[in-house]
PDB file of C-alpha atoms in Angstrom:
ATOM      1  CA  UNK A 195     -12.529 -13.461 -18.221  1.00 74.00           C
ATOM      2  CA  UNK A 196     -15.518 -14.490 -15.925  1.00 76.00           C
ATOM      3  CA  UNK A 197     -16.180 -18.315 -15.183  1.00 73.00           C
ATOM      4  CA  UNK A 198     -18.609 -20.203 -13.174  1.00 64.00           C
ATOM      5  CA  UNK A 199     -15.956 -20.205 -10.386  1.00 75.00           C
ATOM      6  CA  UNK A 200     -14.532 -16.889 -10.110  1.00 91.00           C
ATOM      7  CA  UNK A 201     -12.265 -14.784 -13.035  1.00 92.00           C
ATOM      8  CA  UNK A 202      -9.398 -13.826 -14.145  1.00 93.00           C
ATOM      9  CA  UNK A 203      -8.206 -10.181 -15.465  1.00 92.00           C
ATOM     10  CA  UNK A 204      -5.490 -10.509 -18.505  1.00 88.00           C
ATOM     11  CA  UNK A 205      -2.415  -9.156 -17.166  1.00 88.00           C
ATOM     12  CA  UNK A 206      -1.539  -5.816 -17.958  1.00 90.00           C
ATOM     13  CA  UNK A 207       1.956  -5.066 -20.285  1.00 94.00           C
ATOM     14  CA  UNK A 208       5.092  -3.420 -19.055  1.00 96.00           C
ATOM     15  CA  UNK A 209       4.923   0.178 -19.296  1.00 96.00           C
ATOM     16  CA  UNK A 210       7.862   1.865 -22.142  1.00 97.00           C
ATOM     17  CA  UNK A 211      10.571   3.658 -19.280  1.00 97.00           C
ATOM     18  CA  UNK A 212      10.639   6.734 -21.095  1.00 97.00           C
ATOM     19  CA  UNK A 213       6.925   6.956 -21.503  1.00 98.00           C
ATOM     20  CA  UNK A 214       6.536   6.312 -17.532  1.00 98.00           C
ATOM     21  CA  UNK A 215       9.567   8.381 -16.040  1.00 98.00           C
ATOM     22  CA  UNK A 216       7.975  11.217 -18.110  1.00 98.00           C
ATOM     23  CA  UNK A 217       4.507  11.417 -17.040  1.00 98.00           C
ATOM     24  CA  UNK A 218       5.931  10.634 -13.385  1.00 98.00           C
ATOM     25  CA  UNK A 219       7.746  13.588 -13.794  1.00 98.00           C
ATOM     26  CA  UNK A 220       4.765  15.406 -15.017  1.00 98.00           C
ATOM     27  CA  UNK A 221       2.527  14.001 -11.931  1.00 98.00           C
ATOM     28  CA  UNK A 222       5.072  15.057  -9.532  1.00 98.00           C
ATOM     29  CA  UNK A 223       5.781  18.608 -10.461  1.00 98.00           C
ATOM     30  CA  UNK A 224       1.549  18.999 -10.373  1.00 98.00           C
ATOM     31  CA  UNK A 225       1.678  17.784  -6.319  1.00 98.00           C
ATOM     32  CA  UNK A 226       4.638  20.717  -5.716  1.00 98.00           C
ATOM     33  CA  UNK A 227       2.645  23.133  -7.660  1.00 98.00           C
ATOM     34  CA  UNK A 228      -0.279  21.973  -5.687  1.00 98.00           C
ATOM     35  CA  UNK A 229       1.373  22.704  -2.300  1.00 98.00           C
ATOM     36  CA  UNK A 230       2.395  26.071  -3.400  1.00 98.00           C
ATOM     37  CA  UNK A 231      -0.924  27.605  -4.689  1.00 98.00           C
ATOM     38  CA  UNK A 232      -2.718  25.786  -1.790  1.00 98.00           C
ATOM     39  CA  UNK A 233      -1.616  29.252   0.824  1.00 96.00           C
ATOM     40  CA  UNK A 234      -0.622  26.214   3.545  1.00 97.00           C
ATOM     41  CA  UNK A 235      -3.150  23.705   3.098  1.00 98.00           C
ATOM     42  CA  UNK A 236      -1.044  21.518   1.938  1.00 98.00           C
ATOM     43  CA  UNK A 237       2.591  20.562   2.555  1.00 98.00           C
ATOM     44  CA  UNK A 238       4.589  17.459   1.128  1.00 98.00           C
ATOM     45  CA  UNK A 239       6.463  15.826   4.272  1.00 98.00           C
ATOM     46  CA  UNK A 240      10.106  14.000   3.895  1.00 98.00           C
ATOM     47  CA  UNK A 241      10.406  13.493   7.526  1.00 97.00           C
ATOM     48  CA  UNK A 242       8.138  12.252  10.448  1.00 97.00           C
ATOM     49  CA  UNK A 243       8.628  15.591  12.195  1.00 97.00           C
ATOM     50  CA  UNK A 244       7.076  17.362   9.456  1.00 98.00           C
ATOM     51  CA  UNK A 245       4.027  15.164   9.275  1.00 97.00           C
ATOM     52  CA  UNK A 246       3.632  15.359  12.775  1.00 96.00           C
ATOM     53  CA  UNK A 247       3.703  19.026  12.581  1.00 98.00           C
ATOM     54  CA  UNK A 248       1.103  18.917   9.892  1.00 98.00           C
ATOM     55  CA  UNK A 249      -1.377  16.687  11.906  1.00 96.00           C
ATOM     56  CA  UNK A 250      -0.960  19.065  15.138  1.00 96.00           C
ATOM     57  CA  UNK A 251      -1.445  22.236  12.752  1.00 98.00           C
ATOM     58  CA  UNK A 252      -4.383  20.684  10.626  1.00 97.00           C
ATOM     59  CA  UNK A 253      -2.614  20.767   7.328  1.00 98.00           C
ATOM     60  CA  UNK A 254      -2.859  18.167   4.713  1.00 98.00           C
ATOM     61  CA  UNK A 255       0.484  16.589   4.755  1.00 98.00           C
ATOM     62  CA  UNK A 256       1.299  14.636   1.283  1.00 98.00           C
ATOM     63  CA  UNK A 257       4.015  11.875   0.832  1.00 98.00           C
ATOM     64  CA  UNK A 258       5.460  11.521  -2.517  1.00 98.00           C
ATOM     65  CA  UNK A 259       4.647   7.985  -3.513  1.00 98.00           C
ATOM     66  CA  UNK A 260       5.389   5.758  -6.317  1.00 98.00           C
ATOM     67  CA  UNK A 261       3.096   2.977  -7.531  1.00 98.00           C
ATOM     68  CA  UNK A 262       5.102   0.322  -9.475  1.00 98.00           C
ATOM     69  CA  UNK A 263       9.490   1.561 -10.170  1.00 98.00           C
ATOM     70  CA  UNK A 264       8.940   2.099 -13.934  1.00 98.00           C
ATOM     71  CA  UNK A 265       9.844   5.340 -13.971  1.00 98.00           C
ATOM     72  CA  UNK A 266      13.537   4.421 -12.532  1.00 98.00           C
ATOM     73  CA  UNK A 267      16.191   3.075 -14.550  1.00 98.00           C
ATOM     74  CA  UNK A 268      17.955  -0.008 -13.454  1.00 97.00           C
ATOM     75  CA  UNK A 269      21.291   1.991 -12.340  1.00 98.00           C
ATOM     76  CA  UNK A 270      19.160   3.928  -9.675  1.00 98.00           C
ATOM     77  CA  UNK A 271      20.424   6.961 -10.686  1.00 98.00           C
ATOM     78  CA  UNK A 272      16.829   8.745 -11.570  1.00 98.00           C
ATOM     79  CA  UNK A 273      16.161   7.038  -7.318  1.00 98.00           C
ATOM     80  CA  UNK A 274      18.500   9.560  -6.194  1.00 98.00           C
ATOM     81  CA  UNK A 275      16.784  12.217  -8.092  1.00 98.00           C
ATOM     82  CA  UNK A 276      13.398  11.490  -6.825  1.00 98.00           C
ATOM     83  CA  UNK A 277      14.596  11.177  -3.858  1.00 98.00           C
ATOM     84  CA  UNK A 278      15.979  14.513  -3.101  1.00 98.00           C
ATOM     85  CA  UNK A 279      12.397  15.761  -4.549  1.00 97.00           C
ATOM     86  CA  UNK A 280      11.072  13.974  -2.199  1.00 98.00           C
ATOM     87  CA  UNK A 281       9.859  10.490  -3.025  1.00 98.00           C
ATOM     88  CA  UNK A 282       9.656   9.134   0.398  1.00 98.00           C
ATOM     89  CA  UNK A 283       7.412   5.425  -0.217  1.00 98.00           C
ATOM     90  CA  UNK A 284       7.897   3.364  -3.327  1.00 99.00           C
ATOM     91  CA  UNK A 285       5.995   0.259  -4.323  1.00 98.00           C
ATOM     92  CA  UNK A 286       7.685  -2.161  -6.748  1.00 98.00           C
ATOM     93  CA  UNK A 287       5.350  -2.919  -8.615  1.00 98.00           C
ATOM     94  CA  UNK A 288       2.209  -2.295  -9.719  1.00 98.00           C
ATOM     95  CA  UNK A 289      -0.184  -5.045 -11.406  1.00 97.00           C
ATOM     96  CA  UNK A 290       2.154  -5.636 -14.500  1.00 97.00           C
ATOM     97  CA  UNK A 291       5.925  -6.685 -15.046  1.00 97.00           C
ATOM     98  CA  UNK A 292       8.940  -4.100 -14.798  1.00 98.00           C
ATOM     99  CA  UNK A 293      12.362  -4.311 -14.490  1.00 98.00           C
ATOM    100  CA  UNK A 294      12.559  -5.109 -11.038  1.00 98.00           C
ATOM    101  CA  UNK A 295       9.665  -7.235 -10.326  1.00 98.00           C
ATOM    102  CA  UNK A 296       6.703  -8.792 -11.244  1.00 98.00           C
ATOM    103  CA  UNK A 297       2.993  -7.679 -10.154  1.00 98.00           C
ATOM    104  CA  UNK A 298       0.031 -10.242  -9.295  1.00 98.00           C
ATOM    105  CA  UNK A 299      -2.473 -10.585 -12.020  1.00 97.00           C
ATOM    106  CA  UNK A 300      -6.571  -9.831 -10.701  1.00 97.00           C
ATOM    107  CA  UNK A 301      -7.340 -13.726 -10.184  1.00 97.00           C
ATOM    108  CA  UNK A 302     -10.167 -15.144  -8.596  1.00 98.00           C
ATOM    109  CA  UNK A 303      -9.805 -17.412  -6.655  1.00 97.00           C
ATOM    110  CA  UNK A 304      -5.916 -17.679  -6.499  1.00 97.00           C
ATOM    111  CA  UNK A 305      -3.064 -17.495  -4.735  1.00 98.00           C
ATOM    112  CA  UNK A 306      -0.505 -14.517  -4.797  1.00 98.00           C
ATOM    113  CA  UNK A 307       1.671 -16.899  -6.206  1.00 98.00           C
ATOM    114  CA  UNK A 308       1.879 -16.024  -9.654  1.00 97.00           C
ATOM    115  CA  UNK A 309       5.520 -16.301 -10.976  1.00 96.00           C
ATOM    116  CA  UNK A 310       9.389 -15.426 -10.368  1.00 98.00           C
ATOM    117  CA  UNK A 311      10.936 -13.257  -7.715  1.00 98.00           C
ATOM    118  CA  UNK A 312      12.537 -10.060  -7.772  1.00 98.00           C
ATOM    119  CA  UNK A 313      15.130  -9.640 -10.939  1.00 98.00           C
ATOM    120  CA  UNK A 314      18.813  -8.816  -9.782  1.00 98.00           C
ATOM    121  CA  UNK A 315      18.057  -4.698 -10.412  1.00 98.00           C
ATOM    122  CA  UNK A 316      15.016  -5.359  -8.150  1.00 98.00           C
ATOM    123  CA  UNK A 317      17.098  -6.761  -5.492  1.00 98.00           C
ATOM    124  CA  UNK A 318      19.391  -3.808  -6.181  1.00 98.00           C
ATOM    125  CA  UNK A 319      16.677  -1.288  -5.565  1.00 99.00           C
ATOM    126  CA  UNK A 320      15.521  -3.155  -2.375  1.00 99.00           C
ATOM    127  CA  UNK A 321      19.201  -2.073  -0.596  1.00 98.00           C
ATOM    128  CA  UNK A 322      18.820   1.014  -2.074  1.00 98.00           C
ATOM    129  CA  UNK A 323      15.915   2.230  -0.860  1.00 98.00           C
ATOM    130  CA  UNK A 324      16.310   0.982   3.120  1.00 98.00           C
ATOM    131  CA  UNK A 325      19.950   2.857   2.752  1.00 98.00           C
ATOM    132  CA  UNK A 326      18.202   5.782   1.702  1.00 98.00           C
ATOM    133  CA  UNK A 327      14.935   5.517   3.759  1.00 98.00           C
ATOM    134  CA  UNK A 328      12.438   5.271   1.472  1.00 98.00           C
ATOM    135  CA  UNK A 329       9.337   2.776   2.644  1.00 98.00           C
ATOM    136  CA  UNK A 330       8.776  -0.019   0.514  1.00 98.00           C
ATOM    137  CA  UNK A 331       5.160  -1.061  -0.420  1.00 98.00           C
ATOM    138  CA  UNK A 332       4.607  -4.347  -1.161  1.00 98.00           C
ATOM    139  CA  UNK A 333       1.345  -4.194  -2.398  1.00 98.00           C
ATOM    140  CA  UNK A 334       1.008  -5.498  -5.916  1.00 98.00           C
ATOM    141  CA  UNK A 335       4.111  -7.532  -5.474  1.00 98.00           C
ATOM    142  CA  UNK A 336       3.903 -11.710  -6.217  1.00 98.00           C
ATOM    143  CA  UNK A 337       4.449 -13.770  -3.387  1.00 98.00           C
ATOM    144  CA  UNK A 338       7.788 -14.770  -4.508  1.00 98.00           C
ATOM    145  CA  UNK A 339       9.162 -11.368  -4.578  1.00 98.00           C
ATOM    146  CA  UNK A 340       7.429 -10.171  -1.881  1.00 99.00           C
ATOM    147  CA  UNK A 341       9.596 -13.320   0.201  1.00 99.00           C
ATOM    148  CA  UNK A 342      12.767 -11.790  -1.410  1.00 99.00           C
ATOM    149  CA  UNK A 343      12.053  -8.818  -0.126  1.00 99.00           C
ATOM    150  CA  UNK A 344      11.531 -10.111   3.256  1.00 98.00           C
ATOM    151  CA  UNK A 345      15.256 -11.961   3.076  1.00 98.00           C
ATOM    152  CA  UNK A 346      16.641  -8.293   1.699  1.00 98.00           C
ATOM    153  CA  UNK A 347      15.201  -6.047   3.406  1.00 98.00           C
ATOM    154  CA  UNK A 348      16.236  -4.620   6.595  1.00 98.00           C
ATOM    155  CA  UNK A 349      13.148  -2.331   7.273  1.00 98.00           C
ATOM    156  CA  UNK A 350       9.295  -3.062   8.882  1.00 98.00           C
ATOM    157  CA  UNK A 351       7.629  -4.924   5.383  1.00 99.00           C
ATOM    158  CA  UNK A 352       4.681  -3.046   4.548  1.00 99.00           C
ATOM    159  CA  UNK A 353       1.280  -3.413   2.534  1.00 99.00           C
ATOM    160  CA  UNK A 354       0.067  -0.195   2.130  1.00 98.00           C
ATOM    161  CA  UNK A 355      -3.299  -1.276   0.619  1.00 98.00           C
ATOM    162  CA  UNK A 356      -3.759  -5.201   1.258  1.00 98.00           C
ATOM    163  CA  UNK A 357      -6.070  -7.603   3.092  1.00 98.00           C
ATOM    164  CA  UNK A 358      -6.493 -10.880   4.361  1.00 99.00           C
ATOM    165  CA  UNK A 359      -6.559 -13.593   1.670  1.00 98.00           C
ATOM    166  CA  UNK A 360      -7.793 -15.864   4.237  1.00 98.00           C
ATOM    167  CA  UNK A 361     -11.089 -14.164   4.025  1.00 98.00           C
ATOM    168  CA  UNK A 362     -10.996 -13.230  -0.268  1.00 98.00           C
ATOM    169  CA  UNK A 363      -8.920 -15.556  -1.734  1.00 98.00           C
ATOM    170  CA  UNK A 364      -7.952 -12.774  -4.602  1.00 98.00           C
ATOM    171  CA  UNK A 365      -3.775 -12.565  -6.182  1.00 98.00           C
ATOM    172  CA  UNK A 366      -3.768  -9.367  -4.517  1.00 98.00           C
ATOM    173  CA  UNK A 367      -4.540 -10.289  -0.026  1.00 98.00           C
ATOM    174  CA  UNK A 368      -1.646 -11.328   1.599  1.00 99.00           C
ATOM    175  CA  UNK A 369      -1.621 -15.308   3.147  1.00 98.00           C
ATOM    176  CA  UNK A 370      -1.415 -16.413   6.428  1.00 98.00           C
ATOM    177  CA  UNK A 371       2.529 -17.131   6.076  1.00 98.00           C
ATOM    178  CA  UNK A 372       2.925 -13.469   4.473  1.00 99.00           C
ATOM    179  CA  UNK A 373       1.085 -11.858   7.276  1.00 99.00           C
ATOM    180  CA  UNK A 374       3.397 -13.629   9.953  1.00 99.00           C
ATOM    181  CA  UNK A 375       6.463 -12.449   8.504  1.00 99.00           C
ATOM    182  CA  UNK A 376       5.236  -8.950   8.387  1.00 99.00           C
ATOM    183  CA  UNK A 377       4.745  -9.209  11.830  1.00 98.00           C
ATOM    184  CA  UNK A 378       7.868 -10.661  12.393  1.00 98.00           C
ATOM    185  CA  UNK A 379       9.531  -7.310  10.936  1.00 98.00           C
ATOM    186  CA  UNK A 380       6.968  -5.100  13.095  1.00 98.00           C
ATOM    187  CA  UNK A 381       5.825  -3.967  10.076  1.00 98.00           C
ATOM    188  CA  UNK A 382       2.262  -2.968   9.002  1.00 98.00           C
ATOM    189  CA  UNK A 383      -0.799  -3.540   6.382  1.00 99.00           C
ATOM    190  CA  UNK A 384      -3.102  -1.253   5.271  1.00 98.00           C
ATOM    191  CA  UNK A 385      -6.443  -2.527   4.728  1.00 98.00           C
ATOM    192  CA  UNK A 386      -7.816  -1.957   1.348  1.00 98.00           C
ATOM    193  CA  UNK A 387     -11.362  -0.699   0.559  1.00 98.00           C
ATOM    194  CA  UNK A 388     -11.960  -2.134  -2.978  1.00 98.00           C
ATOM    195  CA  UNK A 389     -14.901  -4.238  -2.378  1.00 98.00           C
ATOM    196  CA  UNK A 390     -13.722  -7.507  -4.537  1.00 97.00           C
ATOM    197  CA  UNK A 391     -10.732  -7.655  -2.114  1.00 98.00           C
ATOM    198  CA  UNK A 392     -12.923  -7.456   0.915  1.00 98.00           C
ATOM    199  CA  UNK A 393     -15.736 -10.048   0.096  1.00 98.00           C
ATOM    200  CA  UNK A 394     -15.530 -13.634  -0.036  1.00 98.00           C
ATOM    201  CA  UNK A 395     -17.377 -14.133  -3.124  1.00 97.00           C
ATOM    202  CA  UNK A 396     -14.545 -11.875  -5.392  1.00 97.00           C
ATOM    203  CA  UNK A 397     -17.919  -9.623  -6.276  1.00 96.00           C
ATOM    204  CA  UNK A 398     -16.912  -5.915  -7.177  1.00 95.00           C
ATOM    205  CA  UNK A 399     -20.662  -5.158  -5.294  1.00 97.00           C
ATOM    206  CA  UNK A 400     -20.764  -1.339  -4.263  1.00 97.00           C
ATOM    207  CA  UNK A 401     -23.258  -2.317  -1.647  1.00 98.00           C
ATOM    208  CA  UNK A 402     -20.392  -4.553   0.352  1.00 98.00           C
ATOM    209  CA  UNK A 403     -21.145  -3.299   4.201  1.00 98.00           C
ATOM    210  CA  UNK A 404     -18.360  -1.865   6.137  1.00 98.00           C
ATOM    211  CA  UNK A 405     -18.897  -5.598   8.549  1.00 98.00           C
ATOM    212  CA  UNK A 406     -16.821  -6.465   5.690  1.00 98.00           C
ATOM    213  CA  UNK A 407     -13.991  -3.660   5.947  1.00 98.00           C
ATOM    214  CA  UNK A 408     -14.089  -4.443   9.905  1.00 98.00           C
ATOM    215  CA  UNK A 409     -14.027  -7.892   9.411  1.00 98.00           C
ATOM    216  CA  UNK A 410     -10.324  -7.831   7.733  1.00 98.00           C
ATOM    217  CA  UNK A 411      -9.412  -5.573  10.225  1.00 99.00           C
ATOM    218  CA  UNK A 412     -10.176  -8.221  12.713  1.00 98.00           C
ATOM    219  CA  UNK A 413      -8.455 -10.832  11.202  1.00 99.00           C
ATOM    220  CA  UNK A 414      -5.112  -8.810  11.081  1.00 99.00           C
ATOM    221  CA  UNK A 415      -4.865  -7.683  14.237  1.00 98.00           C
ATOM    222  CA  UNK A 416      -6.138 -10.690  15.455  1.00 98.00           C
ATOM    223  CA  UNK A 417      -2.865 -12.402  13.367  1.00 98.00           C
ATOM    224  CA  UNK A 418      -0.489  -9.718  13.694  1.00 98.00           C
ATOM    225  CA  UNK A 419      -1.699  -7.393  16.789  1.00 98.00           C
ATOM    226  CA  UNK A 420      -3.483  -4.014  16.838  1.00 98.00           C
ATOM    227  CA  UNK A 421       0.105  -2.143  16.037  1.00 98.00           C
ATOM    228  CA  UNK A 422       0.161  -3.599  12.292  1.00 98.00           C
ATOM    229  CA  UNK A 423      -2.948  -2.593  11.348  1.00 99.00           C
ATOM    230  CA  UNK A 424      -3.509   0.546   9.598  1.00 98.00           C
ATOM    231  CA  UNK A 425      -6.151   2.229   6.659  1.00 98.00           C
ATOM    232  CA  UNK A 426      -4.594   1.623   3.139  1.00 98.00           C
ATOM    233  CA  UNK A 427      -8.227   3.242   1.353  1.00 96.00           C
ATOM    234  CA  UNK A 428      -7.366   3.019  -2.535  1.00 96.00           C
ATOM    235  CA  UNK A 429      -9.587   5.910  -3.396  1.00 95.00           C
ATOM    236  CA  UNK A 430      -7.907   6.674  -6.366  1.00 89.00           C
ATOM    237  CA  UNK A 431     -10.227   4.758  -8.489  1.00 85.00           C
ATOM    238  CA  UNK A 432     -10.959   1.485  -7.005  1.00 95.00           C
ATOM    239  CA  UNK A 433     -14.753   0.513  -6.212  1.00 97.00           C
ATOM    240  CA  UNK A 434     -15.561   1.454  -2.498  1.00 97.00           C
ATOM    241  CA  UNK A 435     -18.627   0.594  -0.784  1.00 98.00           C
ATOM    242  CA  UNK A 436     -21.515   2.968  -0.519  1.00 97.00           C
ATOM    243  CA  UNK A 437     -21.085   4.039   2.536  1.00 98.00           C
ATOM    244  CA  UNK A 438     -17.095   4.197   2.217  1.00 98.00           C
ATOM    245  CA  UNK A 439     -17.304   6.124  -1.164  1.00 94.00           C
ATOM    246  CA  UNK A 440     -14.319   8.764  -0.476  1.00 95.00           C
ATOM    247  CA  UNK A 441     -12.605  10.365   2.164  1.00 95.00           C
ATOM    248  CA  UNK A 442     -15.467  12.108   3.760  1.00 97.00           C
ATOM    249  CA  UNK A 443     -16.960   9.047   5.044  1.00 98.00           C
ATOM    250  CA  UNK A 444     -14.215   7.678   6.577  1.00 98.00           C
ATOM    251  CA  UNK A 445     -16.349   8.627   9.949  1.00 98.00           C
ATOM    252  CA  UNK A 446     -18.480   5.630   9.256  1.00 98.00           C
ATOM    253  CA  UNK A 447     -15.834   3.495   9.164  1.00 98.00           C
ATOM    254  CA  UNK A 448     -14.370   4.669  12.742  1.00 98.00           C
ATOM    255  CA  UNK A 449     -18.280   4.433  13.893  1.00 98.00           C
ATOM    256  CA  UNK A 450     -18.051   0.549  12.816  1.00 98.00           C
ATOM    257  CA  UNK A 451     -14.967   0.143  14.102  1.00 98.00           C
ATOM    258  CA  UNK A 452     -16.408   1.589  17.988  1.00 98.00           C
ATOM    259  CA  UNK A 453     -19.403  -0.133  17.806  1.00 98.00           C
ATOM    260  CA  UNK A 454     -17.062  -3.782  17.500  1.00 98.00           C
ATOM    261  CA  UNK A 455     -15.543  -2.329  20.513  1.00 98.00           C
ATOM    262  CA  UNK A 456     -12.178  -0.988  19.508  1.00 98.00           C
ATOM    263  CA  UNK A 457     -11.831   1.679  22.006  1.00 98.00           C
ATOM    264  CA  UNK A 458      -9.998   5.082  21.764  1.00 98.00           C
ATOM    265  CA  UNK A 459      -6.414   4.083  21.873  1.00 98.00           C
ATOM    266  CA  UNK A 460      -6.980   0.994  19.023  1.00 98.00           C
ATOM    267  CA  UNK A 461      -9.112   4.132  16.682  1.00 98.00           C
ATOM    268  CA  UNK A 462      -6.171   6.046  17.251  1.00 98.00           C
ATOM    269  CA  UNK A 463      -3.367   2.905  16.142  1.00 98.00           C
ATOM    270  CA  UNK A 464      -5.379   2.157  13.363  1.00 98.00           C
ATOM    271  CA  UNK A 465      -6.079   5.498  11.729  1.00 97.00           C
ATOM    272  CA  UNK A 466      -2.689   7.304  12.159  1.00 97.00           C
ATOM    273  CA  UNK A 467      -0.444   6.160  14.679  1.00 98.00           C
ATOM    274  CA  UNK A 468       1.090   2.675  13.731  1.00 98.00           C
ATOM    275  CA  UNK A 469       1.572   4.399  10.300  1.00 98.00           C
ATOM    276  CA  UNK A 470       3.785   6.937  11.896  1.00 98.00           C
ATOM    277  CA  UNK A 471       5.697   4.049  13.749  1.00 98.00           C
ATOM    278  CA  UNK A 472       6.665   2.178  10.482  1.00 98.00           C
ATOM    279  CA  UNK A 473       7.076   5.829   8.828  1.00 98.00           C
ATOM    280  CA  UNK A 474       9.440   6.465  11.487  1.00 97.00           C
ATOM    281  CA  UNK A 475      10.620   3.031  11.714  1.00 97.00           C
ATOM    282  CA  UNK A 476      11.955   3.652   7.777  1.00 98.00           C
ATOM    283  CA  UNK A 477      13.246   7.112   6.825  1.00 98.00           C
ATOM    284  CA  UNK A 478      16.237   8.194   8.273  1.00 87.00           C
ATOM    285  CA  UNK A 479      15.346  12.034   9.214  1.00 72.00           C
TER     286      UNK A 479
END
């Protein structure tokens, strides 16, 4: 729904377990086929050697990644599971409810503030997954969870696709007070591409310039310091800006980023190496 002032997307329903921990199943066994027709190309990494080894030897190194917990169970046993496969980075949450937390609504303008914390198997799977090393991604997460997270957990917080709601006041940036306390942990956010999280009018306008994209970066390292600041992208479906329309033109982006006058070591922070930090920071191997 659309008003004179901004808008507001209806919230979307909790996802049926059995529905989601199949098709997650489904997902994951295509990335491991993936890897094993792809002659080397690709590999999926569970440690930070491995990726490292990947980026020296040009190889597309994947990490096993979970948008929103639905497909776990509230006893954590199916965590262990995915975890051996390889699940290395979970977020909470996506956009909707589950049984462990509760995901931001689109809103316009709003605060992230949108109801209750995490529930009591949500605070379960918090001490779960920093005893087991898998990152947390608190992207999608409400404002009050993403606080009980920050009294739970005992790992760098982490936005893996986030921005500054000081600059687009949408549910889904990250205040002021949230951006301090990732700091605090030495922990890192990923800027986001999708243009009605980058702008200041909310628009979803393909021809947003990447000023904007730089802008936010900016603004977090100017709050949090160059070393938790990283590329979060959302390319899997969210609306990028013309001239950051996939993965290929990512070289735009770095061009912006030297012509502002970030020089080779601050490229270098931003694209790859504070990720491996937190990455290292997190798992345990």
């Amino acid at each position: 729904m659309r008003t004179a002032t901004g808008y507001e997307v209806r919230m979307a329903p909790a996802i049926d377990h059995a529905y989601a921990q199949r098709m997650t199943i489904a997902m994951t066994a295509s990335l491991f086929r993936l890897a094993a027709e792809s002659r080397g190309q690709v590999q999926v990494v569970r440690t930070v050697d491995e990726l490292e080894a990947c980026l020296r030897a040009g190889i597309l190194a994947a990490i096993l990644h979970f948008e929103g917990a639905e497909a776990l169970d509230p006893e954590l046993d199916a965590l262990e599971v995915f975890y051996q496969a390889g699940l290395r980075s979970l977020g909470l949450v996506w956009s909707r409810p589950n049984a462990f937390g509760h995901g931001v609504p689109f809103k316009f303008p709003h605060s992230p503030d949108t109801g209750p914390g995490l529930t009591a198997a949500g605070r379960d799977l918090v001490r779960a997954c920093n005893q087991l090393g898998i990152m947390l991604d608190l992207s999608h997460l409400n404002e009050q969870g993403f606080w009980d997270v920050a009294r739970l957990s005992s790992a760098p917080l982490v936005a893996t696709h986030s921005n500054a709601h000081a600059l687009c006041p949408i549910t889904r940036n990250l205040t002021d007070r949230q951006l301090d306390a990732i700091k605090e942990s030495d922990g890192l956010v990923g800027v986001a591409f999708e243009v009605s999280m980058l702008r200041a009018d909310g628009d979803r306008n393909v021809e947003t310039p990447l000023e904007t994209v730089v802008q936010h970066i900016d603004y977090l390292a100017e709050r949090m310091g160059i070393d938790r600041v990283g590329l979060g992208s959302d390319f899997d479906g969210a609306t990028m800006p013309r001239d950051l329309g996939d993965v290929s033109k990512l070289p735009n982006l770095i061009a912006a980023l030297r012509q502002r006058g970030y020089d080779d070591q601050a490229v270098r922070k931003v694209t790859h190496e504070n990720w491996m930090r937190v990455l290292r920071q997190t798992w345990h191997a």
